[in-house]
Short mmCIF file of C-alpha atoms and ligand atoms in Angstrom, two decimals:
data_model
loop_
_atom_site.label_atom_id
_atom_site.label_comp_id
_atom_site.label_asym_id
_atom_site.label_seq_id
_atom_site.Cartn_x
_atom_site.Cartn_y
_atom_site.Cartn_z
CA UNK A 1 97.90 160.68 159.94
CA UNK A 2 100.96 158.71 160.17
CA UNK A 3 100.52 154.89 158.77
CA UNK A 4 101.32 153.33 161.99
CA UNK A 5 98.27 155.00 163.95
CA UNK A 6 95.84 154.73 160.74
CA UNK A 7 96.27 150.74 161.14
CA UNK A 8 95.66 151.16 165.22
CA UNK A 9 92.42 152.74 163.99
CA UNK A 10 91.47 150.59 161.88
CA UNK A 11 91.90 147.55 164.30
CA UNK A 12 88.30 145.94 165.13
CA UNK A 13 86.66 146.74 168.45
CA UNK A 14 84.62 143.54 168.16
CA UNK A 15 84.51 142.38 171.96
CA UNK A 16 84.07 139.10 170.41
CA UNK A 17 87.41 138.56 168.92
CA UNK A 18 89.26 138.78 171.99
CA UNK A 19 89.44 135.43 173.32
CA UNK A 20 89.18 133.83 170.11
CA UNK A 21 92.46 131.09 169.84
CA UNK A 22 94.12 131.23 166.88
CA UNK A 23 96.44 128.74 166.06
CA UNK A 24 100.23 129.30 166.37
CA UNK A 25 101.39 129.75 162.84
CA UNK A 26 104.94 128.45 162.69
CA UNK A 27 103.49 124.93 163.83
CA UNK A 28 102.13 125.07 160.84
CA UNK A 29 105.47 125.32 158.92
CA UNK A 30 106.34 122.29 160.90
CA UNK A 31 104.88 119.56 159.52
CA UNK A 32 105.52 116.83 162.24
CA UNK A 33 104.65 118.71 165.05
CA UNK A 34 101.48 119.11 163.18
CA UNK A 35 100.85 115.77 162.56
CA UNK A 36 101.49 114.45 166.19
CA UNK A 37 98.99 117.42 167.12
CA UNK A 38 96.74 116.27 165.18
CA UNK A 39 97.21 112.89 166.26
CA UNK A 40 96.66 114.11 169.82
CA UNK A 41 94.12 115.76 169.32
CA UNK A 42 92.42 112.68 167.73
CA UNK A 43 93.31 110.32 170.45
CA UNK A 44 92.08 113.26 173.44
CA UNK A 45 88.68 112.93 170.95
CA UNK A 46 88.43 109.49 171.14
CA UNK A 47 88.08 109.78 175.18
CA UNK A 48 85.06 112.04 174.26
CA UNK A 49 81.99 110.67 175.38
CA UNK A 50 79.33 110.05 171.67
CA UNK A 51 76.11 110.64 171.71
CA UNK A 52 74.76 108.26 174.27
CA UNK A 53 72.35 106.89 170.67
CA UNK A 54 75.33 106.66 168.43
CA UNK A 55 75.27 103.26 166.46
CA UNK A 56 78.90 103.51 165.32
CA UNK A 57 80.77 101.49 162.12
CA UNK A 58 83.65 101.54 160.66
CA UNK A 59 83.79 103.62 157.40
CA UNK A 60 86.51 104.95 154.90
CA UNK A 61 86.60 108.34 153.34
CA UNK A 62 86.12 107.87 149.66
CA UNK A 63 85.93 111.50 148.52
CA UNK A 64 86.02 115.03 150.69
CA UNK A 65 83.17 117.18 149.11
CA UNK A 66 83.84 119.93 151.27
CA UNK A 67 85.51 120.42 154.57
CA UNK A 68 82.68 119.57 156.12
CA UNK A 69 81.02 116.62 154.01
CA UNK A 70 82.38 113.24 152.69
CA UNK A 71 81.40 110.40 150.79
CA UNK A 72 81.87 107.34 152.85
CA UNK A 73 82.14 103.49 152.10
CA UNK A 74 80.75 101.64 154.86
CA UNK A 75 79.48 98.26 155.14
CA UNK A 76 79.71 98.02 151.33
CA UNK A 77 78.06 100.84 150.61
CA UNK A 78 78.09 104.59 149.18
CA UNK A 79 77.07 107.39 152.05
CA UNK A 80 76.79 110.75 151.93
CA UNK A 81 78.14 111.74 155.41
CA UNK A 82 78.81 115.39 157.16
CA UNK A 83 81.51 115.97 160.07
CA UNK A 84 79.80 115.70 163.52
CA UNK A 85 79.61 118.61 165.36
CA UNK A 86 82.17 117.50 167.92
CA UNK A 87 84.95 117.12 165.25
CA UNK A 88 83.96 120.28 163.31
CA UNK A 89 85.46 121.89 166.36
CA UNK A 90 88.74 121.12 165.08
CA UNK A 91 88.66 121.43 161.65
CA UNK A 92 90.28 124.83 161.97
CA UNK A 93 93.35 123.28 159.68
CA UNK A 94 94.29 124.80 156.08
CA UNK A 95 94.07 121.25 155.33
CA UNK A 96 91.09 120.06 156.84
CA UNK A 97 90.72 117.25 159.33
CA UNK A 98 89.66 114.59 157.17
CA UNK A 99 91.12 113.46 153.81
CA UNK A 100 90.63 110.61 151.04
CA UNK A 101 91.30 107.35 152.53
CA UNK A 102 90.73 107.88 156.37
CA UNK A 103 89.27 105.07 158.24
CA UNK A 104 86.58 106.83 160.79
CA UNK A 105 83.23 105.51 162.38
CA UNK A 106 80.45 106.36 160.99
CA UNK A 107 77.32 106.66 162.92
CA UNK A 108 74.36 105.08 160.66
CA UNK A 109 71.60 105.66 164.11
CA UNK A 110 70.12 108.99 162.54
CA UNK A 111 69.85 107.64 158.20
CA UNK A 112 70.06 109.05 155.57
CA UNK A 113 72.03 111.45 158.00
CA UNK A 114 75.12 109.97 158.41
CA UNK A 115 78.14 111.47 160.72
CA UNK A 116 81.45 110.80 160.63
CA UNK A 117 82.50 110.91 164.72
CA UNK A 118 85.72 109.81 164.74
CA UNK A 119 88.19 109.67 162.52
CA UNK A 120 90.99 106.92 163.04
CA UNK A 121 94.93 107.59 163.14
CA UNK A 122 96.94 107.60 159.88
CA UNK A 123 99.30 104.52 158.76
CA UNK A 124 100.43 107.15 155.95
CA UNK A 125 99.67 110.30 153.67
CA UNK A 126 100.46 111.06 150.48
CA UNK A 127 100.58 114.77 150.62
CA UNK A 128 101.80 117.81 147.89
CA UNK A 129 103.30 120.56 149.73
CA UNK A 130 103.02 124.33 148.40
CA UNK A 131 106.38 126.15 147.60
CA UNK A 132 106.05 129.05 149.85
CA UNK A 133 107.81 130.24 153.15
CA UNK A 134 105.13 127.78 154.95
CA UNK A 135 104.84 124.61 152.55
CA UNK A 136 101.06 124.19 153.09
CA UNK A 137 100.32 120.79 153.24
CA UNK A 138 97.71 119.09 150.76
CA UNK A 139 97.05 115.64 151.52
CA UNK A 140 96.43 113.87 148.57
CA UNK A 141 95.55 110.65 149.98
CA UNK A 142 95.89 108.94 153.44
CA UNK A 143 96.49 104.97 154.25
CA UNK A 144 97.22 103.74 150.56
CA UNK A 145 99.53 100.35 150.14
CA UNK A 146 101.37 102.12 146.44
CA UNK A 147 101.98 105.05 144.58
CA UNK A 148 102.11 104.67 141.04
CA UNK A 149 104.44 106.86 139.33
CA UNK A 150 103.21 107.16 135.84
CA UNK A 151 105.35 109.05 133.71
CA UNK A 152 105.45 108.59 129.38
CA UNK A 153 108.19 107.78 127.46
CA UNK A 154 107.36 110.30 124.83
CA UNK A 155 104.51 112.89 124.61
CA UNK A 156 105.17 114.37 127.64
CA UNK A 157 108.66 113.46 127.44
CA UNK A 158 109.80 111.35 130.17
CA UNK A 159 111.43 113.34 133.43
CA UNK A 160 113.23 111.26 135.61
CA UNK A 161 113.92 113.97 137.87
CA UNK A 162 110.27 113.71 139.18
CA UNK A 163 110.99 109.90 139.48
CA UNK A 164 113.23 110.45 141.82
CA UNK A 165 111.29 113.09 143.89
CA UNK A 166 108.39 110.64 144.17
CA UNK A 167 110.54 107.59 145.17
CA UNK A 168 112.12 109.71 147.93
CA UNK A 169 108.45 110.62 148.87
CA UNK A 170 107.27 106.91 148.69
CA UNK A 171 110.44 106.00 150.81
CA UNK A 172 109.64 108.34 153.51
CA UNK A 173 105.93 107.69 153.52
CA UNK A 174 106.93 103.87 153.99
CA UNK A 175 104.39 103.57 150.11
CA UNK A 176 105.23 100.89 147.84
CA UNK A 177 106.50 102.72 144.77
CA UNK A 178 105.86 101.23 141.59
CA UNK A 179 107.42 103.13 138.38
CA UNK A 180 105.20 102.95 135.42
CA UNK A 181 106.74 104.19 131.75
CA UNK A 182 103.33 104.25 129.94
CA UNK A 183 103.18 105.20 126.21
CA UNK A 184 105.98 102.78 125.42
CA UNK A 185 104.61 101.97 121.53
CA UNK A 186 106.16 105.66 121.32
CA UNK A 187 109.59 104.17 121.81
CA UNK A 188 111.75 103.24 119.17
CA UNK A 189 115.00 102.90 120.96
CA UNK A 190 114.65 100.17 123.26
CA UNK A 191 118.40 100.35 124.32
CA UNK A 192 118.31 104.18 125.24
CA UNK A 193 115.25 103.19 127.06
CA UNK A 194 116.62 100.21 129.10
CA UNK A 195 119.71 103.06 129.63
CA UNK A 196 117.81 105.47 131.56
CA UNK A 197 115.76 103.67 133.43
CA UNK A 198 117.56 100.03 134.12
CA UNK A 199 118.79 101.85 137.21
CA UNK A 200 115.95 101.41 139.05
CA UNK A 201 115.23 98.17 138.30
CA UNK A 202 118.80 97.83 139.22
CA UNK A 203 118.02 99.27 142.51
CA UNK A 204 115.19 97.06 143.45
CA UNK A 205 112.14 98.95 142.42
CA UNK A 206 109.47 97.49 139.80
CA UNK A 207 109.58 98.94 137.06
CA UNK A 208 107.06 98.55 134.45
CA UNK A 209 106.95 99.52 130.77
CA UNK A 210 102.94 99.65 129.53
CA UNK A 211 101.09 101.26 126.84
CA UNK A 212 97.55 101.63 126.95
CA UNK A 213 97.21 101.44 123.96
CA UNK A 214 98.93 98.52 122.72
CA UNK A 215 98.25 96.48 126.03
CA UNK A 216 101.71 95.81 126.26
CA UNK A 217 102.32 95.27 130.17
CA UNK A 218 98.78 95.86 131.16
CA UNK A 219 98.38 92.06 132.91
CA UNK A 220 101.70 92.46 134.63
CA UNK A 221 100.38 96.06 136.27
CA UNK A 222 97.00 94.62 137.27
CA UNK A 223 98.60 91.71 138.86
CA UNK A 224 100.68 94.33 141.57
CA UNK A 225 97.43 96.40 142.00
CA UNK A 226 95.40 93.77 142.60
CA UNK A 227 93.81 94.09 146.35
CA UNK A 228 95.95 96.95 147.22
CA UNK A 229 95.02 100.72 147.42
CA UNK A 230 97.24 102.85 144.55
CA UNK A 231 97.32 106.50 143.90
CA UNK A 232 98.01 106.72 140.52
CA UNK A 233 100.68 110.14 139.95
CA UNK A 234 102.18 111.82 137.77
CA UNK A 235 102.71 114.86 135.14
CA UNK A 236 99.57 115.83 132.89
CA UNK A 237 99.01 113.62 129.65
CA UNK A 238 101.14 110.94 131.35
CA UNK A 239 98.54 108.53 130.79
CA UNK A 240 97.01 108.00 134.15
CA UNK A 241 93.43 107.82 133.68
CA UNK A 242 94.18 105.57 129.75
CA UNK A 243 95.78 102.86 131.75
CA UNK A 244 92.73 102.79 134.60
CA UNK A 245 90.37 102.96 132.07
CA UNK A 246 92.11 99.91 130.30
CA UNK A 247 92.12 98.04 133.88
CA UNK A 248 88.43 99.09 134.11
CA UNK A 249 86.35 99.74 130.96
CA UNK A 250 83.38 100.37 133.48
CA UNK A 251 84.82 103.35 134.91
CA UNK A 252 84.81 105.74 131.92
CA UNK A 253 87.60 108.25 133.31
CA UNK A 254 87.55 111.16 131.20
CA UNK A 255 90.85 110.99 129.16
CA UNK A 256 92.07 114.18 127.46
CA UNK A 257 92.12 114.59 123.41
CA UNK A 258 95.42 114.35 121.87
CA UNK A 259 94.70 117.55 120.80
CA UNK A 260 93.76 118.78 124.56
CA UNK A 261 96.73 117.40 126.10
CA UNK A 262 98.77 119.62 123.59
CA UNK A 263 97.29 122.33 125.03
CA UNK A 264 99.63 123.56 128.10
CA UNK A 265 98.77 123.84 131.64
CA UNK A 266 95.17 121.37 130.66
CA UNK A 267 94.37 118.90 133.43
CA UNK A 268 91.67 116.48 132.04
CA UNK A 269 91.39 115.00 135.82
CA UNK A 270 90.02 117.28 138.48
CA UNK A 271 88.45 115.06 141.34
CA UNK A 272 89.43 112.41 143.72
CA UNK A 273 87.93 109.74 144.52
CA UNK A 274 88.91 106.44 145.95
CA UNK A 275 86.93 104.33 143.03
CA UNK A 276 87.13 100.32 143.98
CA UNK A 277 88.87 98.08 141.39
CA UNK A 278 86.34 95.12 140.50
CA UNK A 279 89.33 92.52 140.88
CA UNK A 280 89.88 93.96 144.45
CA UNK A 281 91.69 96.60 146.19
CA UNK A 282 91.07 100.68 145.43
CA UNK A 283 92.19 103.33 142.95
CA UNK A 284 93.11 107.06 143.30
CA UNK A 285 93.33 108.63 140.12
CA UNK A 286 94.93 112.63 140.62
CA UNK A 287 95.61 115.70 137.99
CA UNK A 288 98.75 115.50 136.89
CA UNK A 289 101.32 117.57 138.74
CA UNK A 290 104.30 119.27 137.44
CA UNK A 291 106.67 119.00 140.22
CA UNK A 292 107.05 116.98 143.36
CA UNK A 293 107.98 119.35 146.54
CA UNK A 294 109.03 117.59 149.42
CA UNK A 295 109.16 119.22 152.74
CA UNK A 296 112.28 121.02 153.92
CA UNK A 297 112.44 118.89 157.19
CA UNK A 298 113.23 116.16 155.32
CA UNK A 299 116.30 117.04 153.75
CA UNK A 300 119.04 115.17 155.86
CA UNK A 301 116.51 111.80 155.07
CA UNK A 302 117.35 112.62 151.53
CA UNK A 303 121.21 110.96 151.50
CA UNK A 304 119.44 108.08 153.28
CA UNK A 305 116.63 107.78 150.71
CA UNK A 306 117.45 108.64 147.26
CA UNK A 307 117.04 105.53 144.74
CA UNK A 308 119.66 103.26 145.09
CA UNK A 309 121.30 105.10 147.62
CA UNK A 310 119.98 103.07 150.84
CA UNK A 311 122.50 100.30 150.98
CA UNK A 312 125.28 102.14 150.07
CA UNK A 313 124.82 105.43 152.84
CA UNK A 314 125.55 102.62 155.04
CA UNK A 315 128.60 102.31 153.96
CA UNK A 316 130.08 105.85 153.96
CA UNK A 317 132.45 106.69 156.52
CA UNK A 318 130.26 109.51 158.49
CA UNK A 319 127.03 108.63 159.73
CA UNK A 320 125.75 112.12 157.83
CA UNK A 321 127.56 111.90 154.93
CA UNK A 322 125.71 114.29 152.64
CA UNK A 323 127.66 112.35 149.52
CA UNK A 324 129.43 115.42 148.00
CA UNK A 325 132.63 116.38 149.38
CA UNK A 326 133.38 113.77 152.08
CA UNK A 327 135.80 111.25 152.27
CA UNK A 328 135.43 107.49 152.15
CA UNK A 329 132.29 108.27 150.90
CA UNK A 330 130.49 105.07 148.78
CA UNK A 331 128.51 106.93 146.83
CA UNK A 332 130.86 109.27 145.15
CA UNK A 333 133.01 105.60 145.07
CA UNK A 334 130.01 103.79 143.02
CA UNK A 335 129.23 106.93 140.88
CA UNK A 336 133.12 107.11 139.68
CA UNK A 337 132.44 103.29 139.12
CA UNK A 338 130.29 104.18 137.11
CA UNK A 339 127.57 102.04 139.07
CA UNK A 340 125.32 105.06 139.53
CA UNK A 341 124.42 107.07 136.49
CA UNK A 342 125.77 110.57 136.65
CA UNK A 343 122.22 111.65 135.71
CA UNK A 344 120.88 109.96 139.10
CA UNK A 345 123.90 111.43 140.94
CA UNK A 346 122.81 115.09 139.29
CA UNK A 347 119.44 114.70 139.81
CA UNK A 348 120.23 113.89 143.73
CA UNK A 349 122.32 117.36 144.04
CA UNK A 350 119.65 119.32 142.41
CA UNK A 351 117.17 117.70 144.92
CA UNK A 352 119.39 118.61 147.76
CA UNK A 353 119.90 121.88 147.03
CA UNK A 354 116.38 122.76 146.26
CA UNK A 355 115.98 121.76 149.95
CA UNK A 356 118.53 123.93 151.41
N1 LIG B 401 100.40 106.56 122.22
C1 LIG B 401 99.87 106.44 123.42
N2 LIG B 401 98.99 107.37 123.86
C2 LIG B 401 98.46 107.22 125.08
C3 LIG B 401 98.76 106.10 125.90
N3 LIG B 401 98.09 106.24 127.08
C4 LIG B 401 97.40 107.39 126.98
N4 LIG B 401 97.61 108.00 125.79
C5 LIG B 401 97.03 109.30 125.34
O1 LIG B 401 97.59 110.34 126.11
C6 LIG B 401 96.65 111.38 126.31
C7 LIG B 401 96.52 111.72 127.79
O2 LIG B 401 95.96 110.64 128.49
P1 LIG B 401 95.22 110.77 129.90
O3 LIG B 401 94.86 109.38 130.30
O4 LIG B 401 94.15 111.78 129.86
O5 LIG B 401 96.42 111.34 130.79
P2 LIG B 401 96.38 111.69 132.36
O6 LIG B 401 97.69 111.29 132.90
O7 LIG B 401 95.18 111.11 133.00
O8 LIG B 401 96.29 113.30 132.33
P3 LIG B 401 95.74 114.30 133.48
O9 LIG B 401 94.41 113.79 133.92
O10 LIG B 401 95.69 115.63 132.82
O11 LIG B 401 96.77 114.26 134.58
C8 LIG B 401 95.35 110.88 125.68
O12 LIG B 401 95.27 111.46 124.40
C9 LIG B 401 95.54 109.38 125.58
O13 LIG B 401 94.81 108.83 124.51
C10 LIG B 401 99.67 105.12 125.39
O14 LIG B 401 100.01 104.11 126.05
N5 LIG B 401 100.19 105.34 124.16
MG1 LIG B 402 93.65 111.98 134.04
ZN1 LIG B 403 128.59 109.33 151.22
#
């Protein structure tokens, strides 16, 4: 039997399947049109008419459990809560329908079983995206106020490539980025230090050098996450869940072993939660990452958003200048300045070109 009529054979006769929708896979690849449709979709829900019993409240999404069940803060306290059968409908998505930090309502009229039935339109996300053909979309966290990019001087060794990545990300997400260089009793060289990373400070971003052990710039970072929500990113061993233990000795993150974190490819931190801070504001603590992928669609944003780049794109004489072979250009005018590190200006091509 030739392969072609062996698959038509094998093709299920299940009357069932025939008018089942499935969802049009390239909108998947595209990762605005997926958003508004979600957004739509949302908005056509709201119109929905509840349960005529429903005692709704607003909640927020502290952890997703499963697809289908959350822990929700409402009315200052902890909930178990599952989707309500109206938005399980929906929830067709690789990436689920809900995610940490969505504002829903919650209705409380049936306790201890608690429903999410609506779940309220995004300010923001946070979101990975996977490397393949369709860059599946994880969203990491939605409606946060900062992204902390926690990298370590030494131990892992500092990468300022993924700096860059994640202030592009925080740009386009409209996050505060704040840049913290934990681990900085590792540093002996205060001048190369200052010389690879006054840029950004430079460029208008905080910048903050900590160590979590030491305590050096620990009140300065609580003071900037004080009543805000911050996801706290960055590479494995970085230091992330050190410095939020630090800022909150009751929390007890689990921290990896020196010896552990030697060990490649470990991830101490698994979960996440949205964990309140007790001087105000929330915390996301993630597994460290070892890259940042943006999404392809962004790439002509990139000239636009790259650290230190804003005021200056402005500036260049086309609208699109891509900063790399066109004239009048005041990029390639500050970098021969010397104004922009050629490391930044490296970094920047590598970024474009892993986009292309
Ligand atoms: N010398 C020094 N070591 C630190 C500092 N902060 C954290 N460490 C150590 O670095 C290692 C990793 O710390 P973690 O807090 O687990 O790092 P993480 O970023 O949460 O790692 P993942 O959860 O795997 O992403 C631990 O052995 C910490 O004790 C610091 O400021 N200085
Ligand atoms: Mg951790
Ligand atoms: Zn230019």
């Amino acid at each position: 039997m030739r392969q072609r009529d062996r698959k038509r054979q094998l093709r299920p006769a299940d009357p069932r399947l025939k008018n089942v929708k499935v969802p049009d896979l390239d909108s998947l690849d595209d990762r605005r049109e997926r958003s508004e449709y979600k957004a739509m979709r949302t908005a056509e829900k709201q119109h929905d008419k509840y349960k005529t019993d429903a005692e709704l409240v607003p909640g927020r999404i502290l952890e997703v459990r499963t697809n289908y069940s959350f822990l929700v803060e409402a009315e200052n306290e902890l909930h178990e809560a599952t989707l309500s059968g109206r938005l399980k409908q929906f929830s067709y998505s690789t990436t689920g329908l809900a995610a940490v930090g969505d504002h829903v309502e919650l209705d409380i009229s049936d306790a201890p079983n608690f429903r999410v039935e609506n779940i309220l339109p995004r300010r923001n996300t946070l979101s990975r995206y996977g490397d393949g053909r369709f860059q599946k979309e994880i969203i990491v966290a939605a409606n946060i106020d900062q992204v902390v990019i926690t990298s370590s001087w030494r131990e892992p060794r500092i990468k300022t490539g993924l700096i860059d990545r994640y202030l592009c990300v925080a740009a386009l997400e409209e996050i505060q980025p704040i840049i913290v260089i934990n681990k900085i009793d590792l540093c002996e060289d205060a001048a190369e230090l200052e010389q690879t990373l006054g840029y950004y400070r430079e460029s208008g971003f905080e910048l903050l050098y900590t160590s979590a052990t030491s305590g050096e710039g620990m009140p300065e970072l609580k003071r900037l996450l004080t009543d805000r929500d911050s996801v706290f990113s960055g590479q494995s061993g970085t230091g992330k869940s050190s410095l939020i233990n630090w800022l909150e000795p009751g929390l007890d993150l689990r921290v990896a072993s020196v010896s552990r974190h030697n060990e490649k490819g470990r991830h101490t931190t698994t979960q996440a939660i949205l964990l309140p801070w007790s001087f105000g504001g929330h915390l996301l603590d993630t597994p460290g990452i070892k890259t940042v992928n943006l999404h392809r669609d962004v790439l002509e944003q990139i000239p636009k958003v790259f650290p230190g780049f804003a005021p200056l794109a402005t500036q260049c004489f086309f609208r699109d200048c891509s900063h790399s072979h066109e004239e009048d250009c005041a990029v390639l005018d500050a970098l021969e300045q010397g104004k922009i590190p050629i490391e930044r200006y490296e970094s920047y091509l590598r970024l474009m070109e892993s986009l292309e």
